[in-house]
Amino acid sequence: MKYLKIKIGLLLFLAVFSSCEKALMEPNPKTDALAVFDEYTTLVQEKYAMLEFKNVNINTLRSNLRGKINNATTQKEVFEILGEVTKSLRDGHSSLIEDQNNPNGMSISFDLEEGYPAGIDAAILVNNYIGNTVNSEIKTLAGGQGFRAVWGTLPQDRKIGYLWIPSWNVEISDDEIERIFLDLKDTKGLVFDMRTNTGGDPALATKFASYFTDKPIYNGFERFKTGPGPNDFSDSHITLQPAGSANKYLKPVMVLTDRNVYSASTTFLYSVDPVESIKTVGQRTGGGSGSIADGYLANGWYWSLSTSEFIDAQGRHLDDGVEPDIPVVLNLEDTTKDEVIERAIVELQ
């Protein structure tokens, strides 16, 4: 019996030692140029949700770029080659960063504003519409990078309300939201300025959207990449529920947009898009409709990729942005007015 116990103990020891030895002897992931290239392009192929929509043939792209790499390829050159893959996705949520702790390090991401004129000028906005010297009826919620919210009526027409949410990456309480919509309740129409709002918390964007309907609205569905295969997707359908508030805003609304209307702002827009009394004015939006996965390559480079996309009730893929109902371009040479706001006012009068 004693011999049996010793034998069993020895076998257990050998089994544990053997597994530990295998773990200790497991080779480190390769970090040479080709290995890093293959690792990243495989991640894009298996995790990125919109290769078909973005018209990216990852196998062809991989084949064309892999031939540029050899033993003499520098780290900078490898990064730039991977950057070509990243930029081909045309996706602000997808990026590649050499070192997150080094602001001067190499980084690649899609430039939303490239090729588009400026959509807003802060000085024109303040000096003609919301600054204290021209508008004593404007209220603000302090916080964030300046203000969490700005609202009131416009000096050009005191029957028209104005609301600006510079970012969804803030906290605005239910009581504060109620106060905003209570103050705007008696206006005949609303200019909702969403320009510069690159996103943040989609739940907050959805909460604001819920104040603009008195009935449920089917928005469409989010399509998630659920596996490595080209057809591994799962759809999650979304319906906006109206706010349980007496201060819902059901009058005409003009939402001002530019290329920086992105991510959670896209959530707001697809939530209210079916509402007939709501129109968009300005420039094409930035899109950014998907959820994000991120991580690190074997050599320490950080990556992020969109692992889902949103397809709205009209069947539109939203990640590349959406054209406004009423296109308007800002004239920066005329500092006396904001053409986008002025057009919105005309539409509401």
mmCIF file of C-alpha atoms in Angstrom:
data_model
loop_
_atom_site.group_PDB
_atom_site.id
_atom_site.type_symbol
_atom_site.label_atom_id
_atom_site.label_comp_id
_atom_site.label_asym_id
_atom_site.label_seq_id
_atom_site.Cartn_x
_atom_site.Cartn_y
_atom_site.Cartn_z
ATOM 1 C CA MET A 1 0.000 0.000 0.000
ATOM 2 C CA LYS A 2 2.839 2.349 0.907
ATOM 3 C CA TYR A 3 4.547 1.460 -2.377
ATOM 4 C CA LEU A 4 1.340 2.250 -4.288
ATOM 5 C CA LYS A 5 1.085 5.694 -2.653
ATOM 6 C CA ILE A 6 4.705 6.454 -3.501
ATOM 7 C CA LYS A 7 4.171 5.345 -7.091
ATOM 8 C CA ILE A 8 1.034 7.465 -7.495
ATOM 9 C CA GLY A 9 2.811 10.459 -5.965
ATOM 10 C CA LEU A 10 5.750 9.988 -8.305
ATOM 11 C CA LEU A 11 3.463 9.785 -11.325
ATOM 12 C CA LEU A 12 1.666 12.977 -10.281
ATOM 13 C CA PHE A 13 4.997 14.739 -9.785
ATOM 14 C CA LEU A 14 6.221 13.646 -13.201
ATOM 15 C CA ALA A 15 2.959 14.756 -14.836
ATOM 16 C CA VAL A 16 3.102 18.201 -13.219
ATOM 17 C CA PHE A 17 6.818 18.576 -13.925
ATOM 18 C CA SER A 18 6.291 17.544 -17.532
ATOM 19 C CA SER A 19 3.504 20.106 -18.063
ATOM 20 C CA CYS A 20 5.558 22.829 -16.345
ATOM 21 C CA GLU A 21 8.552 21.945 -18.476
ATOM 22 C CA LYS A 22 6.441 22.261 -21.626
ATOM 23 C CA ALA A 23 5.146 25.635 -20.456
ATOM 24 C CA LEU A 24 8.656 26.827 -19.668
ATOM 25 C CA MET A 25 9.990 25.563 -22.971
ATOM 26 C CA GLU A 26 7.133 27.069 -25.038
ATOM 27 C CA PRO A 27 8.826 29.382 -27.561
ATOM 28 C CA ASN A 28 8.038 33.085 -27.404
ATOM 29 C CA PRO A 29 5.804 34.425 -30.188
ATOM 30 C CA LYS A 30 7.854 35.499 -33.167
ATOM 31 C CA THR A 31 8.365 39.226 -33.536
ATOM 32 C CA ASP A 32 10.242 39.372 -36.811
ATOM 33 C CA ALA A 33 8.776 41.533 -39.567
ATOM 34 C CA LEU A 34 6.939 38.773 -41.446
ATOM 35 C CA ALA A 35 5.535 37.256 -38.253
ATOM 36 C CA VAL A 36 4.137 40.611 -37.101
ATOM 37 C CA PHE A 37 2.708 41.262 -40.563
ATOM 38 C CA ASP A 38 1.013 37.858 -40.637
ATOM 39 C CA GLU A 39 -0.307 38.292 -37.093
ATOM 40 C CA TYR A 40 -1.918 41.652 -37.858
ATOM 41 C CA THR A 41 -3.423 40.710 -41.217
ATOM 42 C CA THR A 42 -4.857 37.536 -39.672
ATOM 43 C CA LEU A 43 -6.464 39.625 -36.921
ATOM 44 C CA VAL A 44 -8.031 41.884 -39.543
ATOM 45 C CA GLN A 45 -9.289 38.904 -41.526
ATOM 46 C CA GLU A 46 -10.789 37.118 -38.518
ATOM 47 C CA LYS A 47 -12.065 39.996 -36.376
ATOM 48 C CA TYR A 48 -12.895 42.963 -38.616
ATOM 49 C CA ALA A 49 -16.632 43.085 -39.318
ATOM 50 C CA MET A 50 -16.847 45.089 -42.540
ATOM 51 C CA LEU A 51 -14.363 43.738 -45.079
ATOM 52 C CA GLU A 52 -17.128 43.127 -47.617
ATOM 53 C CA PHE A 53 -18.824 46.489 -47.053
ATOM 54 C CA LYS A 54 -15.487 48.348 -47.244
ATOM 55 C CA ASN A 55 -14.627 46.361 -50.387
ATOM 56 C CA VAL A 56 -11.353 45.109 -48.900
ATOM 57 C CA ASN A 57 -10.012 41.801 -50.228
ATOM 58 C CA ILE A 58 -7.690 40.974 -47.362
ATOM 59 C CA ASN A 59 -6.068 38.040 -49.177
ATOM 60 C CA THR A 60 -5.132 40.189 -52.169
ATOM 61 C CA LEU A 61 -3.972 43.020 -49.926
ATOM 62 C CA ARG A 62 -1.878 40.628 -47.839
ATOM 63 C CA SER A 63 -0.300 39.119 -50.944
ATOM 64 C CA ASN A 64 0.553 42.520 -52.423
ATOM 65 C CA LEU A 65 2.075 43.909 -49.231
ATOM 66 C CA ARG A 66 3.876 40.822 -47.929
ATOM 67 C CA GLY A 67 6.313 40.974 -50.826
ATOM 68 C CA LYS A 68 7.568 44.339 -49.564
ATOM 69 C CA ILE A 69 9.017 42.733 -46.430
ATOM 70 C CA ASN A 70 12.481 41.153 -46.230
ATOM 71 C CA ASN A 71 15.337 40.792 -43.741
ATOM 72 C CA ALA A 72 16.375 44.395 -44.296
ATOM 73 C CA THR A 73 12.923 45.874 -43.599
ATOM 74 C CA THR A 74 13.067 48.300 -40.669
ATOM 75 C CA GLN A 75 10.499 48.536 -37.866
ATOM 76 C CA LYS A 76 9.334 51.873 -39.254
ATOM 77 C CA GLU A 77 8.822 50.353 -42.690
ATOM 78 C CA VAL A 78 6.901 47.404 -41.233
ATOM 79 C CA PHE A 79 4.669 49.812 -39.314
ATOM 80 C CA GLU A 80 3.973 51.796 -42.478
ATOM 81 C CA ILE A 81 3.113 48.604 -44.378
ATOM 82 C CA LEU A 82 0.682 47.555 -41.650
ATOM 83 C CA GLY A 83 -0.649 51.104 -41.760
ATOM 84 C CA GLU A 84 -1.670 50.548 -45.374
ATOM 85 C CA VAL A 85 -3.876 47.700 -44.162
ATOM 86 C CA THR A 86 -5.342 49.900 -41.412
ATOM 87 C CA LYS A 87 -6.066 52.826 -43.724
ATOM 88 C CA SER A 88 -7.721 50.560 -46.303
ATOM 89 C CA LEU A 89 -10.517 49.974 -43.758
ATOM 90 C CA ARG A 90 -11.515 53.689 -43.790
ATOM 91 C CA ASP A 91 -12.531 53.323 -40.165
ATOM 92 C CA GLY A 92 -11.806 55.762 -37.336
ATOM 93 C CA HIS A 93 -12.286 52.995 -34.775
ATOM 94 C CA SER A 94 -9.494 50.924 -36.318
ATOM 95 C CA SER A 95 -5.986 52.040 -35.460
ATOM 96 C CA LEU A 96 -2.402 50.926 -34.960
ATOM 97 C CA ILE A 97 -0.173 52.544 -32.312
ATOM 98 C CA GLU A 98 3.483 51.825 -31.693
ATOM 99 C CA ASP A 99 3.472 52.818 -28.009
ATOM 100 C CA GLN A 100 0.389 54.094 -26.175
ATOM 101 C CA ASN A 101 2.600 55.764 -23.567
ATOM 102 C CA ASN A 102 4.584 57.730 -26.133
ATOM 103 C CA PRO A 103 2.628 60.572 -27.780
ATOM 104 C CA ASN A 104 5.490 61.021 -30.252
ATOM 105 C CA GLY A 105 5.490 57.388 -31.341
ATOM 106 C CA MET A 106 4.208 56.066 -34.645
ATOM 107 C CA SER A 107 0.447 55.768 -35.092
ATOM 108 C CA ILE A 108 -1.975 55.147 -37.926
ATOM 109 C CA SER A 109 -5.702 55.883 -38.025
ATOM 110 C CA PHE A 110 -8.271 57.088 -40.531
ATOM 111 C CA ASP A 111 -8.588 60.884 -40.857
ATOM 112 C CA LEU A 112 -12.319 61.660 -40.829
ATOM 113 C CA GLU A 113 -11.856 65.288 -41.867
ATOM 114 C CA GLU A 114 -9.490 64.795 -44.794
ATOM 115 C CA GLY A 115 -11.017 66.230 -47.958
ATOM 116 C CA TYR A 116 -13.850 67.993 -46.120
ATOM 117 C CA PRO A 117 -14.185 71.684 -45.190
ATOM 118 C CA ALA A 118 -14.533 72.774 -41.568
ATOM 119 C CA GLY A 119 -18.020 72.158 -40.246
ATOM 120 C CA ILE A 120 -17.994 74.600 -37.335
ATOM 121 C CA ASP A 121 -16.109 77.669 -36.114
ATOM 122 C CA ALA A 122 -16.169 78.182 -32.341
ATOM 123 C CA ALA A 123 -15.584 81.937 -32.557
ATOM 124 C CA ILE A 124 -18.470 82.444 -34.993
ATOM 125 C CA LEU A 125 -20.725 80.312 -32.797
ATOM 126 C CA VAL A 126 -19.872 82.192 -29.596
ATOM 127 C CA ASN A 127 -19.800 85.700 -31.055
ATOM 128 C CA ASN A 128 -23.107 85.438 -32.896
ATOM 129 C CA TYR A 129 -25.274 82.850 -31.143
ATOM 130 C CA ILE A 130 -24.378 81.541 -27.694
ATOM 131 C CA GLY A 131 -21.873 83.924 -26.106
ATOM 132 C CA ASN A 132 -22.949 85.971 -23.070
ATOM 133 C CA THR A 133 -22.539 89.238 -24.957
ATOM 134 C CA VAL A 134 -25.099 88.258 -27.607
ATOM 135 C CA ASN A 135 -27.338 85.799 -25.771
ATOM 136 C CA SER A 136 -28.282 86.230 -22.125
ATOM 137 C CA GLU A 137 -30.734 83.314 -22.233
ATOM 138 C CA ILE A 138 -28.165 80.583 -22.791
ATOM 139 C CA LYS A 139 -27.660 78.053 -19.991
ATOM 140 C CA THR A 140 -24.808 75.602 -19.547
ATOM 141 C CA LEU A 141 -23.773 72.500 -17.664
ATOM 142 C CA ALA A 142 -20.143 72.906 -16.676
ATOM 143 C CA GLY A 143 -17.755 69.973 -16.924
ATOM 144 C CA GLY A 144 -16.089 67.832 -19.521
ATOM 145 C CA GLN A 145 -13.689 69.868 -21.644
ATOM 146 C CA GLY A 146 -15.588 73.095 -21.086
ATOM 147 C CA PHE A 147 -19.322 72.384 -21.095
ATOM 148 C CA ARG A 148 -21.337 69.192 -20.970
ATOM 149 C CA ALA A 149 -24.359 70.915 -22.514
ATOM 150 C CA VAL A 150 -25.367 74.340 -23.828
ATOM 151 C CA TRP A 151 -29.032 75.238 -24.364
ATOM 152 C CA GLY A 152 -31.542 78.067 -24.578
ATOM 153 C CA THR A 153 -33.134 80.104 -27.362
ATOM 154 C CA LEU A 154 -31.450 81.868 -30.259
ATOM 155 C CA PRO A 155 -31.219 85.683 -30.467
ATOM 156 C CA GLN A 156 -32.188 85.500 -34.153
ATOM 157 C CA ASP A 157 -35.575 84.013 -33.176
ATOM 158 C CA ARG A 158 -36.537 83.564 -29.529
ATOM 159 C CA LYS A 159 -39.144 80.970 -30.457
ATOM 160 C CA ILE A 160 -36.430 78.603 -31.675
ATOM 161 C CA GLY A 161 -34.512 76.523 -29.162
ATOM 162 C CA TYR A 162 -30.847 75.595 -29.337
ATOM 163 C CA LEU A 163 -29.091 72.592 -27.792
ATOM 164 C CA TRP A 164 -25.423 71.702 -28.161
ATOM 165 C CA ILE A 165 -23.895 68.530 -26.730
ATOM 166 C CA PRO A 166 -20.145 68.785 -27.522
ATOM 167 C CA SER A 167 -19.438 65.189 -26.448
ATOM 168 C CA TRP A 168 -21.207 62.068 -25.221
ATOM 169 C CA ASN A 169 -18.106 61.235 -23.201
ATOM 170 C CA VAL A 170 -19.558 62.943 -20.113
ATOM 171 C CA GLU A 171 -22.100 62.239 -17.395
ATOM 172 C CA ILE A 172 -25.440 64.050 -17.567
ATOM 173 C CA SER A 173 -27.926 63.004 -14.910
ATOM 174 C CA ASP A 174 -31.587 62.219 -15.521
ATOM 175 C CA ASP A 175 -32.546 65.353 -13.569
ATOM 176 C CA GLU A 176 -30.253 67.486 -15.721
ATOM 177 C CA ILE A 177 -31.731 66.045 -18.914
ATOM 178 C CA GLU A 178 -35.219 66.767 -17.595
ATOM 179 C CA ARG A 179 -34.229 70.363 -16.856
ATOM 180 C CA ILE A 180 -32.876 70.852 -20.374
ATOM 181 C CA PHE A 181 -36.028 69.588 -22.070
ATOM 182 C CA LEU A 182 -38.306 71.438 -19.652
ATOM 183 C CA ASP A 183 -36.562 74.700 -20.581
ATOM 184 C CA LEU A 184 -36.954 73.947 -24.304
ATOM 185 C CA LYS A 185 -40.542 72.732 -24.074
ATOM 186 C CA ASP A 186 -42.262 75.960 -25.179
ATOM 187 C CA THR A 187 -40.119 76.600 -28.272
ATOM 188 C CA LYS A 188 -41.657 75.991 -31.689
ATOM 189 C CA GLY A 189 -38.627 74.162 -33.058
ATOM 190 C CA LEU A 190 -35.157 73.072 -31.996
ATOM 191 C CA VAL A 191 -31.660 73.359 -33.442
ATOM 192 C CA PHE A 192 -29.731 70.394 -32.016
ATOM 193 C CA ASP A 193 -26.061 71.109 -32.697
ATOM 194 C CA MET A 194 -24.107 67.867 -32.784
ATOM 195 C CA ARG A 195 -21.079 69.166 -34.658
ATOM 196 C CA THR A 196 -17.685 68.221 -33.142
ATOM 197 C CA ASN A 197 -19.319 65.420 -31.113
ATOM 198 C CA THR A 198 -17.043 62.465 -31.839
ATOM 199 C CA GLY A 199 -18.879 60.133 -29.481
ATOM 200 C CA GLY A 200 -18.558 58.649 -26.024
ATOM 201 C CA ASP A 201 -21.315 56.828 -24.166
ATOM 202 C CA PRO A 202 -23.951 55.392 -26.561
ATOM 203 C CA ALA A 203 -26.345 54.906 -23.629
ATOM 204 C CA LEU A 204 -26.362 58.674 -23.008
ATOM 205 C CA ALA A 205 -26.917 59.352 -26.715
ATOM 206 C CA THR A 206 -29.818 56.892 -26.710
ATOM 207 C CA LYS A 207 -31.326 58.515 -23.620
ATOM 208 C CA PHE A 208 -31.392 61.909 -25.346
ATOM 209 C CA ALA A 209 -32.845 60.302 -28.476
ATOM 210 C CA SER A 210 -35.688 58.824 -26.424
ATOM 211 C CA TYR A 211 -36.998 62.352 -25.741
ATOM 212 C CA PHE A 212 -37.828 62.855 -29.422
ATOM 213 C CA THR A 213 -40.479 60.163 -29.836
ATOM 214 C CA ASP A 214 -43.704 59.140 -28.135
ATOM 215 C CA LYS A 215 -43.718 55.605 -29.531
ATOM 216 C CA PRO A 216 -41.201 52.779 -30.018
ATOM 217 C CA ILE A 217 -39.029 53.107 -33.130
ATOM 218 C CA TYR A 218 -37.344 50.183 -34.867
ATOM 219 C CA ASN A 219 -33.811 51.364 -35.656
ATOM 220 C CA GLY A 220 -32.212 48.414 -37.453
ATOM 221 C CA PHE A 221 -29.609 45.930 -36.271
ATOM 222 C CA GLU A 222 -26.010 45.671 -35.166
ATOM 223 C CA ARG A 223 -24.116 42.903 -36.951
ATOM 224 C CA PHE A 224 -21.377 41.333 -34.829
ATOM 225 C CA LYS A 225 -18.385 39.320 -36.028
ATOM 226 C CA THR A 226 -18.623 36.179 -33.906
ATOM 227 C CA GLY A 227 -15.863 33.963 -35.291
ATOM 228 C CA PRO A 228 -12.886 33.764 -37.645
ATOM 229 C CA GLY A 229 -14.841 32.652 -40.716
ATOM 230 C CA PRO A 230 -16.068 35.083 -43.403
ATOM 231 C CA ASN A 231 -19.709 34.291 -42.597
ATOM 232 C CA ASP A 232 -19.458 34.199 -38.800
ATOM 233 C CA PHE A 233 -21.917 36.959 -37.904
ATOM 234 C CA SER A 234 -24.816 37.470 -35.513
ATOM 235 C CA ASP A 235 -27.443 40.242 -35.693
ATOM 236 C CA SER A 236 -28.891 42.129 -32.732
ATOM 237 C CA HIS A 237 -32.043 44.121 -33.540
ATOM 238 C CA ILE A 238 -32.620 47.425 -31.749
ATOM 239 C CA THR A 239 -35.799 49.384 -30.998
ATOM 240 C CA LEU A 240 -35.750 52.822 -29.359
ATOM 241 C CA GLN A 241 -38.220 53.188 -26.490
ATOM 242 C CA PRO A 242 -39.682 56.642 -25.726
ATOM 243 C CA ALA A 243 -38.646 58.423 -22.554
ATOM 244 C CA GLY A 244 -41.104 58.207 -19.691
ATOM 245 C CA SER A 245 -41.177 61.985 -19.395
ATOM 246 C CA ALA A 246 -43.789 64.704 -19.756
ATOM 247 C CA ASN A 247 -41.107 66.872 -21.391
ATOM 248 C CA LYS A 248 -40.560 64.897 -24.577
ATOM 249 C CA TYR A 249 -39.816 67.147 -27.561
ATOM 250 C CA LEU A 250 -42.112 66.227 -30.468
ATOM 251 C CA LYS A 251 -41.822 69.425 -32.507
ATOM 252 C CA PRO A 252 -39.590 69.979 -35.574
ATOM 253 C CA VAL A 253 -35.861 69.474 -34.966
ATOM 254 C CA MET A 254 -32.866 70.319 -37.150
ATOM 255 C CA VAL A 255 -29.776 68.281 -36.196
ATOM 256 C CA LEU A 256 -26.536 69.971 -37.293
ATOM 257 C CA THR A 257 -23.859 67.575 -38.550
ATOM 258 C CA ASP A 258 -20.265 67.542 -39.733
ATOM 259 C CA ARG A 259 -17.575 64.906 -40.263
ATOM 260 C CA ASN A 260 -16.842 64.766 -36.533
ATOM 261 C CA VAL A 261 -20.335 63.471 -35.814
ATOM 262 C CA TYR A 262 -19.082 59.995 -35.053
ATOM 263 C CA SER A 263 -19.497 56.812 -33.013
ATOM 264 C CA ALA A 264 -22.106 57.439 -30.256
ATOM 265 C CA SER A 265 -23.381 60.406 -32.283
ATOM 266 C CA THR A 266 -24.166 57.924 -35.048
ATOM 267 C CA THR A 267 -26.114 56.000 -32.401
ATOM 268 C CA PHE A 268 -28.195 59.116 -31.733
ATOM 269 C CA LEU A 269 -28.790 59.731 -35.433
ATOM 270 C CA TYR A 270 -29.933 56.220 -36.323
ATOM 271 C CA SER A 271 -32.155 56.251 -33.238
ATOM 272 C CA VAL A 272 -34.108 59.321 -34.387
ATOM 273 C CA ASP A 273 -33.753 58.919 -38.160
ATOM 274 C CA PRO A 274 -37.266 57.450 -38.646
ATOM 275 C CA VAL A 275 -38.865 60.488 -36.922
ATOM 276 C CA GLU A 276 -40.358 62.573 -39.747
ATOM 277 C CA SER A 277 -40.095 65.871 -37.851
ATOM 278 C CA ILE A 278 -36.301 65.526 -37.516
ATOM 279 C CA LYS A 279 -33.945 66.557 -40.331
ATOM 280 C CA THR A 280 -30.158 66.803 -40.573
ATOM 281 C CA VAL A 281 -28.379 69.935 -41.823
ATOM 282 C CA GLY A 282 -24.697 70.404 -42.650
ATOM 283 C CA GLN A 283 -22.114 67.884 -43.849
ATOM 284 C CA ARG A 284 -21.823 64.137 -44.239
ATOM 285 C CA THR A 285 -21.299 62.501 -40.856
ATOM 286 C CA GLY A 286 -18.227 60.501 -39.866
ATOM 287 C CA GLY A 287 -19.991 57.189 -39.217
ATOM 288 C CA GLY A 288 -18.230 54.857 -36.816
ATOM 289 C CA SER A 289 -21.179 52.595 -36.110
ATOM 290 C CA GLY A 290 -19.431 49.547 -34.666
ATOM 291 C CA SER A 291 -18.199 48.080 -31.411
ATOM 292 C CA ILE A 292 -14.454 47.751 -30.865
ATOM 293 C CA ALA A 293 -11.990 45.005 -29.931
ATOM 294 C CA ASP A 294 -8.369 45.795 -29.145
ATOM 295 C CA GLY A 295 -5.130 44.222 -28.013
ATOM 296 C CA TYR A 296 -1.391 44.032 -28.621
ATOM 297 C CA LEU A 297 0.696 42.364 -31.287
ATOM 298 C CA ALA A 298 3.560 40.111 -30.190
ATOM 299 C CA ASN A 299 6.004 43.012 -30.564
ATOM 300 C CA GLY A 300 3.923 45.291 -28.300
ATOM 301 C CA TRP A 301 2.156 47.401 -30.914
ATOM 302 C CA TYR A 302 -1.429 48.265 -29.952
ATOM 303 C CA TRP A 303 -4.288 47.574 -32.360
ATOM 304 C CA SER A 304 -8.025 48.270 -32.393
ATOM 305 C CA LEU A 305 -10.611 46.992 -34.868
ATOM 306 C CA SER A 306 -14.349 47.353 -35.388
ATOM 307 C CA THR A 307 -15.970 44.005 -34.666
ATOM 308 C CA SER A 308 -19.505 45.049 -35.587
ATOM 309 C CA GLU A 309 -21.406 47.511 -37.745
ATOM 310 C CA PHE A 310 -24.882 49.029 -37.701
ATOM 311 C CA ILE A 311 -27.350 48.654 -40.552
ATOM 312 C CA ASP A 312 -30.330 50.969 -40.135
ATOM 313 C CA ALA A 313 -34.030 50.449 -40.776
ATOM 314 C CA GLN A 314 -33.540 51.572 -44.396
ATOM 315 C CA GLY A 315 -30.835 48.966 -44.938
ATOM 316 C CA ARG A 316 -28.029 51.542 -44.997
ATOM 317 C CA HIS A 317 -24.562 50.639 -43.726
ATOM 318 C CA LEU A 318 -23.693 53.601 -41.500
ATOM 319 C CA ASP A 319 -19.974 53.187 -40.880
ATOM 320 C CA ASP A 320 -18.885 55.500 -43.704
ATOM 321 C CA GLY A 321 -21.277 58.217 -42.540
ATOM 322 C CA VAL A 322 -24.557 59.519 -43.944
ATOM 323 C CA GLU A 323 -25.286 62.520 -46.147
ATOM 324 C CA PRO A 324 -27.430 65.234 -44.500
ATOM 325 C CA ASP A 325 -31.006 65.875 -45.553
ATOM 326 C CA ILE A 326 -30.014 69.496 -46.229
ATOM 327 C CA PRO A 327 -26.347 69.978 -47.274
ATOM 328 C CA VAL A 328 -24.798 73.275 -46.149
ATOM 329 C CA VAL A 329 -21.140 74.367 -46.181
ATOM 330 C CA LEU A 330 -19.789 76.841 -43.633
ATOM 331 C CA ASN A 331 -18.227 80.032 -45.027
ATOM 332 C CA LEU A 332 -15.331 80.811 -42.687
ATOM 333 C CA GLU A 333 -14.656 84.157 -44.384
ATOM 334 C CA ASP A 334 -17.984 85.545 -43.180
ATOM 335 C CA THR A 335 -17.601 85.779 -39.412
ATOM 336 C CA THR A 336 -21.037 87.352 -38.894
ATOM 337 C CA LYS A 337 -23.004 84.146 -39.265
ATOM 338 C CA ASP A 338 -22.973 80.365 -39.228
ATOM 339 C CA GLU A 339 -24.619 79.268 -42.479
ATOM 340 C CA VAL A 340 -25.566 75.887 -41.035
ATOM 341 C CA ILE A 341 -27.447 77.420 -38.090
ATOM 342 C CA GLU A 342 -29.015 80.065 -40.320
ATOM 343 C CA ARG A 343 -30.370 77.422 -42.697
ATOM 344 C CA ALA A 344 -31.753 75.459 -39.752
ATOM 345 C CA ILE A 345 -33.523 78.591 -38.492
ATOM 346 C CA VAL A 346 -35.105 79.155 -41.903
ATOM 347 C CA GLU A 347 -36.347 75.557 -41.978
ATOM 348 C CA LEU A 348 -37.961 75.994 -38.552
ATOM 349 C CA GLN A 349 -39.637 79.372 -39.163
#
